[in-house]
Amino acid sequence: MKSMIAKLGGICGALLLMAGSAQAQGSGATDTTGYIEAVAQSAFGNVTSQSFGVEGGYNVAPRVRIFAEIGLARDTAPTGLGQSAQLIAGYLTQVQPATVAYKVAQPVRFAGVGIKYVFPQSATIEPYVLGGFGLANVKRDVSFKIAGADVTSNIGQYGVALGQDLSGSVNKGMLTLGGGVMWSLTKSAFIDFQYRFGRVFDETPFNLNRAGGGVGVRF
């Protein structure tokens, strides 16, 4: 975890240096306005779910913008997670007579920083591309019920121990690439149509795609 934070700090420093260089080389006056927006997206990769978050940014040159985002993808569970849970559920049906049920999910909380490059088309339309890096907290959220009662926390009484593949959480690096279009509704309000490709470097790396939109304000 500490090494990942150190890497993220180094990336933040590099982004600021790049932004400063871009500002120095800009052909016009630096636009010092920022923005913040609420984002809702469809998340797809291992499974299809939803993603919600907040993004903010700051213009450091006529076409260069630094940004930061935090968010939650509700489920990214791989096939193997469900298969492992099914094996345990099968075992539980053998060692006791009641009905066994299980639920599998793998939510991912993420935070990252990066740079956007904007291609102004008009006073109201701003297409852009972006790249960034951050941290993803990947949680193995697996639960088991016997006769309708949740037994996940005391499943050991049935001779079962959940390993790290079925419980706990890990922090991993996450690469983000993407693009979108900001459409100004007023001088301060805008809609952001966007797509994000994410690569989460878990023990088995997986992709997290997000497509949707945001509503925000400039300041």
CSV table of C-alpha atoms in Angstrom, one decimal:
chain,number,residue,atom,x,y,z
A,1,MET,CA,0.0,0.0,0.0
A,2,LYS,CA,2.7,2.5,1.0
A,3,SER,CA,4.6,1.8,-2.3
A,4,MET,CA,1.4,2.4,-4.3
A,5,ILE,CA,0.9,5.7,-2.5
A,6,ALA,CA,4.5,6.7,-3.2
A,7,LYS,CA,4.0,5.8,-6.9
A,8,LEU,CA,0.8,7.8,-7.0
A,9,GLY,CA,2.5,10.7,-5.4
A,10,GLY,CA,5.3,10.5,-8.1
A,11,ILE,CA,2.7,10.4,-10.8
A,12,CYS,CA,1.0,13.5,-9.4
A,13,GLY,CA,4.3,15.4,-9.3
A,14,ALA,CA,5.0,14.4,-12.9
A,15,LEU,CA,1.6,15.5,-14.1
A,16,LEU,CA,2.1,18.9,-12.4
A,17,LEU,CA,5.4,19.3,-14.1
A,18,MET,CA,3.9,18.4,-17.4
A,19,ALA,CA,1.1,20.8,-16.8
A,20,GLY,CA,3.5,23.6,-15.9
A,21,SER,CA,5.5,23.0,-19.0
A,22,ALA,CA,2.4,23.1,-21.1
A,23,GLN,CA,1.4,26.3,-19.5
A,24,ALA,CA,4.7,27.9,-20.2
A,25,GLN,CA,4.5,26.9,-23.9
A,26,GLY,CA,0.9,28.0,-24.4
A,27,SER,CA,0.2,30.4,-27.1
A,28,GLY,CA,-2.3,32.4,-25.2
A,29,ALA,CA,-3.3,33.4,-21.7
A,30,THR,CA,-3.8,30.5,-19.3
A,31,ASP,CA,-7.5,29.8,-18.6
A,32,THR,CA,-7.5,29.4,-14.8
A,33,THR,CA,-11.1,28.2,-14.5
A,34,GLY,CA,-11.9,24.8,-12.9
A,35,TYR,CA,-14.9,22.5,-12.9
A,36,ILE,CA,-16.6,19.8,-10.8
A,37,GLU,CA,-19.2,17.3,-11.9
A,38,ALA,CA,-21.3,14.4,-10.7
A,39,VAL,CA,-20.9,11.3,-12.9
A,40,ALA,CA,-23.1,8.2,-13.5
A,41,GLN,CA,-22.0,5.5,-15.9
A,42,SER,CA,-22.6,2.0,-17.1
A,43,ALA,CA,-19.7,-0.2,-16.0
A,44,PHE,CA,-18.8,-3.3,-18.0
A,45,GLY,CA,-15.9,-5.7,-18.2
A,46,ASN,CA,-16.2,-9.0,-16.2
A,47,VAL,CA,-19.9,-8.2,-15.7
A,48,THR,CA,-22.2,-5.2,-16.3
A,49,SER,CA,-23.2,-3.0,-13.4
A,50,GLN,CA,-23.2,0.8,-12.6
A,51,SER,CA,-20.5,3.3,-11.6
A,52,PHE,CA,-21.0,6.6,-9.8
A,53,GLY,CA,-18.4,9.2,-8.9
A,54,VAL,CA,-17.2,12.8,-8.8
A,55,GLU,CA,-14.7,14.5,-11.0
A,56,GLY,CA,-13.0,17.8,-10.8
A,57,GLY,CA,-10.4,19.6,-12.8
A,58,TYR,CA,-8.4,22.8,-13.5
A,59,ASN,CA,-7.3,24.4,-16.7
A,60,VAL,CA,-3.6,25.0,-16.7
A,61,ALA,CA,-3.2,26.0,-20.4
A,62,PRO,CA,-5.5,26.8,-23.3
A,63,ARG,CA,-6.0,23.1,-24.2
A,64,VAL,CA,-4.5,21.3,-21.1
A,65,ARG,CA,-6.5,20.4,-18.1
A,66,ILE,CA,-5.5,18.4,-15.0
A,67,PHE,CA,-8.3,16.3,-13.4
A,68,ALA,CA,-9.0,14.1,-10.4
A,69,GLU,CA,-11.8,11.6,-9.9
A,70,ILE,CA,-13.2,9.3,-7.2
A,71,GLY,CA,-15.9,6.7,-7.7
A,72,LEU,CA,-17.4,3.3,-7.2
A,73,ALA,CA,-18.1,0.5,-9.7
A,74,ARG,CA,-20.7,-1.6,-8.0
A,75,ASP,CA,-19.6,-5.0,-9.4
A,76,THR,CA,-16.6,-6.3,-11.4
A,77,ALA,CA,-16.8,-10.0,-10.3
A,78,PRO,CA,-14.9,-12.4,-12.5
A,79,THR,CA,-16.4,-15.8,-13.4
A,80,GLY,CA,-13.9,-17.6,-11.1
A,81,LEU,CA,-15.3,-15.8,-8.0
A,82,GLY,CA,-18.7,-17.3,-8.6
A,83,GLN,CA,-17.3,-20.7,-9.3
A,84,SER,CA,-15.3,-20.7,-6.0
A,85,ALA,CA,-18.4,-19.6,-4.1
A,86,GLN,CA,-20.5,-22.3,-5.7
A,87,LEU,CA,-18.0,-25.0,-4.6
A,88,ILE,CA,-18.3,-23.9,-1.0
A,89,ALA,CA,-22.1,-23.7,-1.2
A,90,GLY,CA,-22.1,-27.3,-2.6
A,91,TYR,CA,-20.0,-28.4,0.4
A,92,LEU,CA,-22.4,-26.7,2.9
A,93,THR,CA,-25.3,-28.6,1.4
A,94,GLN,CA,-23.5,-31.8,2.2
A,95,VAL,CA,-22.6,-31.1,5.8
A,96,GLN,CA,-26.1,-29.9,7.0
A,97,PRO,CA,-29.7,-30.3,5.8
A,98,ALA,CA,-30.9,-26.7,5.3
A,99,THR,CA,-31.1,-24.8,2.1
A,100,VAL,CA,-27.9,-22.9,1.1
A,101,ALA,CA,-27.7,-19.7,-0.9
A,102,TYR,CA,-24.9,-17.4,-1.8
A,103,LYS,CA,-24.2,-14.0,-3.3
A,104,VAL,CA,-21.2,-12.8,-5.2
A,105,ALA,CA,-20.0,-9.3,-6.0
A,106,GLN,CA,-16.7,-7.5,-6.4
A,107,PRO,CA,-17.1,-3.7,-6.0
A,108,VAL,CA,-14.2,-1.4,-6.9
A,109,ARG,CA,-13.6,2.0,-5.3
A,110,PHE,CA,-11.2,4.0,-7.2
A,111,ALA,CA,-9.4,7.4,-7.2
A,112,GLY,CA,-7.0,8.8,-9.8
A,113,VAL,CA,-5.4,11.8,-11.4
A,114,GLY,CA,-4.5,12.7,-14.9
A,115,ILE,CA,-4.4,15.1,-17.8
A,116,LYS,CA,-7.0,16.0,-20.4
A,117,TYR,CA,-6.2,17.5,-23.8
A,118,VAL,CA,-9.1,19.5,-25.2
A,119,PHE,CA,-10.0,20.1,-28.9
A,120,PRO,CA,-12.2,23.2,-28.9
A,121,GLN,CA,-14.8,23.1,-31.7
A,122,SER,CA,-17.0,26.0,-30.7
A,123,ALA,CA,-18.0,28.0,-27.7
A,124,THR,CA,-20.3,25.2,-26.5
A,125,ILE,CA,-18.6,22.0,-27.7
A,126,GLU,CA,-15.3,20.6,-26.3
A,127,PRO,CA,-14.2,17.2,-27.4
A,128,TYR,CA,-11.2,15.8,-25.3
A,129,VAL,CA,-9.0,12.8,-24.7
A,130,LEU,CA,-7.4,11.9,-21.4
A,131,GLY,CA,-5.0,9.6,-19.6
A,132,GLY,CA,-4.3,9.0,-15.9
A,133,PHE,CA,-3.4,6.6,-13.1
A,134,GLY,CA,-4.6,5.9,-9.6
A,135,LEU,CA,-5.6,3.3,-7.0
A,136,ALA,CA,-8.4,0.8,-7.0
A,137,ASN,CA,-9.7,-0.9,-3.9
A,138,VAL,CA,-11.0,-4.3,-5.0
A,139,LYS,CA,-13.3,-6.0,-2.5
A,140,ARG,CA,-14.3,-9.7,-2.6
A,141,ASP,CA,-17.9,-9.4,-1.4
A,142,VAL,CA,-19.1,-13.0,-1.0
A,143,SER,CA,-21.8,-14.0,1.4
A,144,PHE,CA,-23.5,-17.3,2.3
A,145,LYS,CA,-26.9,-18.0,3.8
A,146,ILE,CA,-28.2,-21.2,5.5
A,147,ALA,CA,-32.0,-21.4,5.9
A,148,GLY,CA,-32.2,-17.7,5.2
A,149,ALA,CA,-29.7,-16.7,7.9
A,150,ASP,CA,-26.3,-15.1,6.9
A,151,VAL,CA,-23.5,-17.3,8.2
A,152,THR,CA,-20.6,-15.6,6.4
A,153,SER,CA,-19.0,-14.3,9.6
A,154,ASN,CA,-19.2,-17.6,11.4
A,155,ILE,CA,-18.9,-20.0,8.5
A,156,GLY,CA,-15.9,-21.7,10.2
A,157,GLN,CA,-18.3,-23.7,12.4
A,158,TYR,CA,-19.0,-25.7,9.2
A,159,GLY,CA,-15.4,-26.5,8.6
A,160,VAL,CA,-15.0,-23.8,6.0
A,161,ALA,CA,-12.3,-21.0,5.9
A,162,LEU,CA,-12.7,-18.3,3.3
A,163,GLY,CA,-9.4,-17.4,1.6
A,164,GLN,CA,-8.3,-14.1,0.1
A,165,ASP,CA,-9.9,-15.1,-3.2
A,166,LEU,CA,-13.4,-14.9,-1.5
A,167,SER,CA,-13.0,-12.3,1.3
A,168,GLY,CA,-11.1,-9.1,2.2
A,169,SER,CA,-9.9,-6.3,-0.1
A,170,VAL,CA,-6.7,-5.3,-1.9
A,171,ASN,CA,-5.4,-2.0,-3.2
A,172,LYS,CA,-4.1,-2.1,-6.8
A,173,GLY,CA,-2.9,0.3,-9.5
A,174,MET,CA,-5.4,1.4,-12.1
A,175,LEU,CA,-4.6,2.9,-15.5
A,176,THR,CA,-7.3,5.1,-17.1
A,177,LEU,CA,-7.6,6.2,-20.8
A,178,GLY,CA,-10.6,7.7,-22.5
A,179,GLY,CA,-12.3,10.6,-24.1
A,180,GLY,CA,-15.6,12.5,-24.3
A,181,VAL,CA,-17.4,15.7,-25.2
A,182,MET,CA,-18.3,18.6,-22.9
A,183,TRP,CA,-21.4,20.4,-24.0
A,184,SER,CA,-22.0,23.8,-22.4
A,185,LEU,CA,-25.6,24.5,-21.4
A,186,THR,CA,-24.8,28.0,-19.9
A,187,LYS,CA,-21.6,29.9,-19.2
A,188,SER,CA,-21.1,27.7,-16.1
A,189,ALA,CA,-23.3,24.6,-16.4
A,190,PHE,CA,-22.4,21.7,-18.8
A,191,ILE,CA,-23.1,18.1,-19.7
A,192,ASP,CA,-20.2,15.7,-20.1
A,193,PHE,CA,-20.6,12.7,-22.4
A,194,GLN,CA,-17.7,10.3,-21.7
A,195,TYR,CA,-16.0,6.9,-22.0
A,196,ARG,CA,-13.3,5.6,-19.7
A,197,PHE,CA,-11.2,2.5,-20.2
A,198,GLY,CA,-9.6,1.2,-17.0
A,199,ARG,CA,-7.1,-1.5,-16.4
A,200,VAL,CA,-6.9,-2.8,-12.8
A,201,PHE,CA,-3.7,-4.6,-12.0
A,202,ASP,CA,-5.2,-7.1,-9.7
A,203,GLU,CA,-3.6,-10.6,-9.2
A,204,THR,CA,-5.5,-11.4,-12.4
A,205,PRO,CA,-5.7,-8.0,-14.2
A,206,PHE,CA,-9.1,-7.0,-15.5
A,207,ASN,CA,-10.6,-4.3,-17.6
A,208,LEU,CA,-13.2,-1.8,-16.2
A,209,ASN,CA,-15.0,0.1,-19.0
A,210,ARG,CA,-17.3,3.0,-18.1
A,211,ALA,CA,-19.6,4.8,-20.4
A,212,GLY,CA,-22.1,7.5,-19.4
A,213,GLY,CA,-22.3,11.2,-18.5
A,214,GLY,CA,-21.9,13.8,-16.0
A,215,VAL,CA,-23.5,17.1,-15.0
A,216,GLY,CA,-21.3,19.9,-13.7
A,217,VAL,CA,-20.4,23.5,-13.2
A,218,ARG,CA,-17.4,25.6,-14.0
A,219,PHE,CA,-16.0,28.1,-11.6
